[in-house]
PDB file of C-alpha atoms in Angstrom:
ATOM      1  CA  UNK A 233      76.570 120.565 166.622  1.00  0.00           C
ATOM      2  CA  UNK A 234      78.407 123.782 167.553  1.00  0.00           C
ATOM      3  CA  UNK A 235      82.206 124.014 167.374  1.00  0.00           C
ATOM      4  CA  UNK A 236      84.652 126.664 168.519  1.00  0.00           C
ATOM      5  CA  UNK A 237      87.499 126.507 166.012  1.00  0.00           C
ATOM      6  CA  UNK A 238      90.740 128.204 167.111  1.00  0.00           C
ATOM      7  CA  UNK A 239      93.640 128.689 164.705  1.00  0.00           C
ATOM      8  CA  UNK A 240      97.064 130.320 164.898  1.00  0.00           C
ATOM      9  CA  UNK A 241      96.489 132.315 161.697  1.00  0.00           C
ATOM     10  CA  UNK A 242      93.638 133.455 159.483  1.00  0.00           C
ATOM     11  CA  UNK A 243      92.456 130.757 157.101  1.00  0.00           C
ATOM     12  CA  UNK A 244      92.059 133.253 154.281  1.00  0.00           C
ATOM     13  CA  UNK A 245      93.802 134.122 152.100  1.00  0.00           C
ATOM     14  CA  UNK A 246      95.088 130.595 151.601  1.00  0.00           C
ATOM     15  CA  UNK A 247      98.784 131.377 151.239  1.00  0.00           C
ATOM     16  CA  UNK A 248     100.497 128.213 152.448  1.00  0.00           C
ATOM     17  CA  UNK A 249      99.947 124.531 153.173  1.00  0.00           C
ATOM     18  CA  UNK A 250      98.663 125.294 156.659  1.00  0.00           C
ATOM     19  CA  UNK A 251      95.923 127.625 155.472  1.00  0.00           C
ATOM     20  CA  UNK A 252      94.936 125.215 152.684  1.00  0.00           C
ATOM     21  CA  UNK A 253      94.628 122.396 155.250  1.00  0.00           C
ATOM     22  CA  UNK A 254      92.568 124.652 157.543  1.00  0.00           C
ATOM     23  CA  UNK A 255      90.290 125.667 154.663  1.00  0.00           C
ATOM     24  CA  UNK A 256      89.733 122.020 153.685  1.00  0.00           C
ATOM     25  CA  UNK A 257      88.948 121.087 157.287  1.00  0.00           C
ATOM     26  CA  UNK A 258      86.585 124.044 157.684  1.00  0.00           C
ATOM     27  CA  UNK A 259      84.779 123.102 154.461  1.00  0.00           C
ATOM     28  CA  UNK A 260      84.341 119.536 155.758  1.00  0.00           C
ATOM     29  CA  UNK A 261      82.765 120.895 158.945  1.00  0.00           C
ATOM     30  CA  UNK A 262      80.461 123.215 157.002  1.00  0.00           C
ATOM     31  CA  UNK A 263      79.383 120.454 154.593  1.00  0.00           C
ATOM     32  CA  UNK A 264      78.314 118.428 157.636  1.00  0.00           C
ATOM     33  CA  UNK A 265      76.162 121.391 158.739  1.00  0.00           C
ATOM     34  CA  UNK A 266      78.318 121.976 161.809  1.00  0.00           C
ATOM     35  CA  UNK A 267      77.901 125.474 163.270  1.00  0.00           C
ATOM     36  CA  UNK A 268      81.414 126.922 163.529  1.00  0.00           C
ATOM     37  CA  UNK A 269      82.683 129.958 165.397  1.00  0.00           C
ATOM     38  CA  UNK A 270      86.212 130.775 164.237  1.00  0.00           C
ATOM     39  CA  UNK A 271      88.750 132.602 166.416  1.00  0.00           C
ATOM     40  CA  UNK A 272      92.252 133.191 165.114  1.00  0.00           C
ATOM     41  CA  UNK A 273      95.507 134.978 165.715  1.00  0.00           C
ATOM     42  CA  UNK A 274      96.940 137.223 163.042  1.00  0.00           C
ATOM     43  CA  UNK A 275     100.636 137.927 163.008  1.00  0.00           C
ATOM     44  CA  UNK A 276     103.268 139.841 161.038  1.00  0.00           C
ATOM     45  CA  UNK A 277     103.795 136.691 158.933  1.00  0.00           C
ATOM     46  CA  UNK A 278     100.062 136.021 158.528  1.00  0.00           C
ATOM     47  CA  UNK A 279      98.271 139.378 158.684  1.00  0.00           C
ATOM     48  CA  UNK A 280      94.538 139.752 158.419  1.00  0.00           C
ATOM     49  CA  UNK A 281      93.510 140.757 154.903  1.00  0.00           C
ATOM     50  CA  UNK A 282      90.202 142.635 154.809  1.00  0.00           C
ATOM     51  CA  UNK A 283      87.538 140.808 152.793  1.00  0.00           C
ATOM     52  CA  UNK A 284      89.789 137.756 152.299  1.00  0.00           C
ATOM     53  CA  UNK A 285      87.197 135.411 153.797  1.00  0.00           C
ATOM     54  CA  UNK A 286      84.646 134.508 151.123  1.00  0.00           C
ATOM     55  CA  UNK A 287      81.319 136.139 152.070  1.00  0.00           C
ATOM     56  CA  UNK A 288      79.560 132.738 152.222  1.00  0.00           C
ATOM     57  CA  UNK A 289      82.103 131.475 154.766  1.00  0.00           C
ATOM     58  CA  UNK A 290      82.313 134.784 156.617  1.00  0.00           C
ATOM     59  CA  UNK A 291      78.540 134.821 157.169  1.00  0.00           C
ATOM     60  CA  UNK A 292      78.560 131.254 158.490  1.00  0.00           C
ATOM     61  CA  UNK A 293      81.504 131.356 160.891  1.00  0.00           C
ATOM     62  CA  UNK A 294      81.781 135.039 161.895  1.00  0.00           C
ATOM     63  CA  UNK A 295      85.579 134.968 162.255  1.00  0.00           C
ATOM     64  CA  UNK A 296      87.260 137.101 164.899  1.00  0.00           C
ATOM     65  CA  UNK A 297      90.971 137.708 165.059  1.00  0.00           C
ATOM     66  CA  UNK A 298      93.447 139.097 167.549  1.00  0.00           C
ATOM     67  CA  UNK A 299      96.814 140.503 166.572  1.00  0.00           C
ATOM     68  CA  UNK A 300      99.895 139.070 168.270  1.00  0.00           C
ATOM     69  CA  UNK A 301     103.444 140.076 167.424  1.00  0.00           C
ATOM     70  CA  UNK A 302     105.270 136.785 166.933  1.00  0.00           C
ATOM     71  CA  UNK A 303     108.487 138.300 165.638  1.00  0.00           C
ATOM     72  CA  UNK A 304     111.597 136.744 167.101  1.00  0.00           C
ATOM     73  CA  UNK A 305     113.486 139.216 169.256  1.00  0.00           C
ATOM     74  CA  UNK A 306     117.062 139.013 170.451  1.00  0.00           C
ATOM     75  CA  UNK A 307     115.913 139.548 174.051  1.00  0.00           C
ATOM     76  CA  UNK A 308     113.224 136.861 173.806  1.00  0.00           C
ATOM     77  CA  UNK A 309     115.583 134.368 172.212  1.00  0.00           C
ATOM     78  CA  UNK A 310     118.225 135.074 174.864  1.00  0.00           C
ATOM     79  CA  UNK A 311     115.736 134.924 177.744  1.00  0.00           C
ATOM     80  CA  UNK A 312     114.394 131.514 176.712  1.00  0.00           C
ATOM     81  CA  UNK A 313     117.913 130.191 176.282  1.00  0.00           C
ATOM     82  CA  UNK A 314     118.069 130.031 180.103  1.00  0.00           C
ATOM     83  CA  UNK A 315     114.403 129.471 180.921  1.00  0.00           C
ATOM     84  CA  UNK A 316     112.227 126.399 180.781  1.00  0.00           C
ATOM     85  CA  UNK A 317     109.504 126.561 178.184  1.00  0.00           C
ATOM     86  CA  UNK A 318     109.281 126.882 174.453  1.00  0.00           C
ATOM     87  CA  UNK A 319     110.071 130.264 172.930  1.00  0.00           C
ATOM     88  CA  UNK A 320     108.366 129.076 169.718  1.00  0.00           C
ATOM     89  CA  UNK A 321     105.087 128.609 171.609  1.00  0.00           C
ATOM     90  CA  UNK A 322     105.447 131.595 173.930  1.00  0.00           C
ATOM     91  CA  UNK A 323     105.460 133.993 170.987  1.00  0.00           C
ATOM     92  CA  UNK A 324     101.782 133.129 170.335  1.00  0.00           C
ATOM     93  CA  UNK A 325     100.583 134.115 173.813  1.00  0.00           C
ATOM     94  CA  UNK A 326      98.101 136.985 173.914  1.00  0.00           C
ATOM     95  CA  UNK A 327      96.030 138.240 176.823  1.00  0.00           C
ATOM     96  CA  UNK A 328      93.525 139.646 174.313  1.00  0.00           C
ATOM     97  CA  UNK A 329      93.148 136.206 172.692  1.00  0.00           C
ATOM     98  CA  UNK A 330      92.713 134.566 176.092  1.00  0.00           C
ATOM     99  CA  UNK A 331      90.012 137.130 176.915  1.00  0.00           C
ATOM    100  CA  UNK A 332      88.288 136.585 173.557  1.00  0.00           C
ATOM    101  CA  UNK A 333      88.239 132.812 174.060  1.00  0.00           C
ATOM    102  CA  UNK A 334      86.927 133.187 177.603  1.00  0.00           C
ATOM    103  CA  UNK A 335      84.157 135.620 176.625  1.00  0.00           C
ATOM    104  CA  UNK A 336      83.150 133.501 173.612  1.00  0.00           C
ATOM    105  CA  UNK A 337      82.890 130.353 175.736  1.00  0.00           C
ATOM    106  CA  UNK A 338      80.868 132.182 178.408  1.00  0.00           C
ATOM    107  CA  UNK A 339      78.535 133.792 175.870  1.00  0.00           C
ATOM    108  CA  UNK A 340      77.780 130.770 173.643  1.00  0.00           C
ATOM    109  CA  UNK A 341      77.321 127.031 174.012  1.00  0.00           C
ATOM    110  CA  UNK A 342      79.732 124.736 172.145  1.00  0.00           C
ATOM    111  CA  UNK A 343      79.802 120.976 171.895  1.00  0.00           C
ATOM    112  CA  UNK A 344      83.573 120.908 171.432  1.00  0.00           C
ATOM    113  CA  UNK A 345      86.618 123.083 170.865  1.00  0.00           C
ATOM    114  CA  UNK A 346      89.054 122.307 168.065  1.00  0.00           C
ATOM    115  CA  UNK A 347      92.562 123.709 168.357  1.00  0.00           C
ATOM    116  CA  UNK A 348      94.118 123.678 164.908  1.00  0.00           C
ATOM    117  CA  UNK A 349      97.815 123.851 165.639  1.00  0.00           C
ATOM    118  CA  UNK A 350     100.144 123.206 168.515  1.00  0.00           C
ATOM    119  CA  UNK A 351     100.665 126.979 168.746  1.00  0.00           C
ATOM    120  CA  UNK A 352      97.170 127.592 170.149  1.00  0.00           C
ATOM    121  CA  UNK A 353      97.355 124.853 172.776  1.00  0.00           C
ATOM    122  CA  UNK A 354      98.736 127.413 175.193  1.00  0.00           C
ATOM    123  CA  UNK A 355      95.088 128.523 175.598  1.00  0.00           C
ATOM    124  CA  UNK A 356      94.012 125.086 176.873  1.00  0.00           C
ATOM    125  CA  UNK A 357      93.939 126.204 180.524  1.00  0.00           C
ATOM    126  CA  UNK A 358      91.681 129.172 179.676  1.00  0.00           C
ATOM    127  CA  UNK A 359      89.421 126.882 177.662  1.00  0.00           C
ATOM    128  CA  UNK A 360      89.368 124.203 180.359  1.00  0.00           C
ATOM    129  CA  UNK A 361      88.427 126.740 183.070  1.00  0.00           C
ATOM    130  CA  UNK A 362      85.449 127.940 180.993  1.00  0.00           C
ATOM    131  CA  UNK A 363      84.377 124.788 179.149  1.00  0.00           C
ATOM    132  CA  UNK A 364      83.616 121.244 180.307  1.00  0.00           C
ATOM    133  CA  UNK A 365      83.414 119.577 176.882  1.00  0.00           C
ATOM    134  CA  UNK A 366      85.951 117.858 174.697  1.00  0.00           C
ATOM    135  CA  UNK A 367      88.968 119.703 173.310  1.00  0.00           C
ATOM    136  CA  UNK A 368      90.464 118.300 170.118  1.00  0.00           C
ATOM    137  CA  UNK A 369      93.939 119.064 168.823  1.00  0.00           C
ATOM    138  CA  UNK A 370      94.439 118.956 165.083  1.00  0.00           C
ATOM    139  CA  UNK A 371      98.103 119.199 164.179  1.00  0.00           C
ATOM    140  CA  UNK A 372      99.626 119.489 160.735  1.00  0.00           C
ATOM    141  CA  UNK A 373     103.172 118.558 161.729  1.00  0.00           C
ATOM    142  CA  UNK A 374     105.323 117.163 164.472  1.00  0.00           C
ATOM    143  CA  UNK A 375     106.788 120.584 165.136  1.00  0.00           C
ATOM    144  CA  UNK A 376     109.890 119.607 167.078  1.00  0.00           C
ATOM    145  CA  UNK A 377     111.036 117.407 164.177  1.00  0.00           C
ATOM    146  CA  UNK A 378     110.948 120.412 161.839  1.00  0.00           C
ATOM    147  CA  UNK A 379     113.164 122.386 164.218  1.00  0.00           C
ATOM    148  CA  UNK A 380     115.440 119.413 164.790  1.00  0.00           C
ATOM    149  CA  UNK A 381     115.923 119.059 161.025  1.00  0.00           C
ATOM    150  CA  UNK A 382     116.707 122.780 160.804  1.00  0.00           C
ATOM    151  CA  UNK A 383     119.379 122.287 163.463  1.00  0.00           C
ATOM    152  CA  UNK A 384     120.873 119.276 161.737  1.00  0.00           C
ATOM    153  CA  UNK A 385     121.126 121.138 158.433  1.00  0.00           C
ATOM    154  CA  UNK A 386     122.626 124.322 159.876  1.00  0.00           C
ATOM    155  CA  UNK A 387     126.345 124.903 159.399  1.00  0.00           C
ATOM    156  CA  UNK A 388     126.802 127.686 161.994  1.00  0.00           C
ATOM    157  CA  UNK A 389     127.625 125.832 165.232  1.00  0.00           C
ATOM    158  CA  UNK A 390     126.115 128.420 167.606  1.00  0.00           C
ATOM    159  CA  UNK A 391     122.915 128.538 165.600  1.00  0.00           C
ATOM    160  CA  UNK A 392     122.911 124.722 165.459  1.00  0.00           C
ATOM    161  CA  UNK A 393     123.101 124.522 169.267  1.00  0.00           C
ATOM    162  CA  UNK A 394     120.353 127.079 169.698  1.00  0.00           C
ATOM    163  CA  UNK A 395     118.062 125.332 167.194  1.00  0.00           C
ATOM    164  CA  UNK A 396     118.634 122.020 169.001  1.00  0.00           C
ATOM    165  CA  UNK A 397     117.548 123.705 172.249  1.00  0.00           C
ATOM    166  CA  UNK A 398     114.430 125.093 170.561  1.00  0.00           C
ATOM    167  CA  UNK A 399     113.644 121.612 169.210  1.00  0.00           C
ATOM    168  CA  UNK A 400     114.168 120.032 172.637  1.00  0.00           C
ATOM    169  CA  UNK A 401     111.941 122.617 174.358  1.00  0.00           C
ATOM    170  CA  UNK A 402     109.301 122.212 171.663  1.00  0.00           C
ATOM    171  CA  UNK A 403     109.369 118.414 171.995  1.00  0.00           C
ATOM    172  CA  UNK A 404     108.795 118.695 175.749  1.00  0.00           C
ATOM    173  CA  UNK A 405     105.934 121.104 175.171  1.00  0.00           C
ATOM    174  CA  UNK A 406     104.374 118.914 172.440  1.00  0.00           C
ATOM    175  CA  UNK A 407     104.426 115.873 174.722  1.00  0.00           C
ATOM    176  CA  UNK A 408     102.748 117.790 177.557  1.00  0.00           C
ATOM    177  CA  UNK A 409     100.172 119.414 175.252  1.00  0.00           C
ATOM    178  CA  UNK A 410      99.178 116.148 173.616  1.00  0.00           C
ATOM    179  CA  UNK A 411      98.855 114.377 176.957  1.00  0.00           C
TER     180      UNK A 411
END
């Protein structure tokens, strides 16, 4: 079985709960002798660290990453205040990543694609237009609930309103992505 595994950050180094969960999942795939091709985004928060992937894993999955600047900007935050769509998700959009996914799917055969995070579901249309198989979504959290809790626990009323909007937009996106 051949799997294209797409993540919103490098798995290594394992620096947080998300990367630990991704590592555990990847190890389960590898123990089952699944052939894995790993594509990932690297960001200011989760930069690529040279030689962080253990050589055994690196040689099996041949990871490829694309940089995307996910930093929150005042203009971006303001723009999405008045626009439909999730600013949280939009920050992970990359033409280079879309091109990498498309070229990988055209070059190799895969039995399925696994998207490990809501934040990479924005590439579903690219995948669907280049792949007829099953796409699986593996999520670690219900993202809109995290943002809703942030809003509830924020004292600043303007920030509270903005966080509620982000949570609402994210909930709408999550529902569409899952369906």
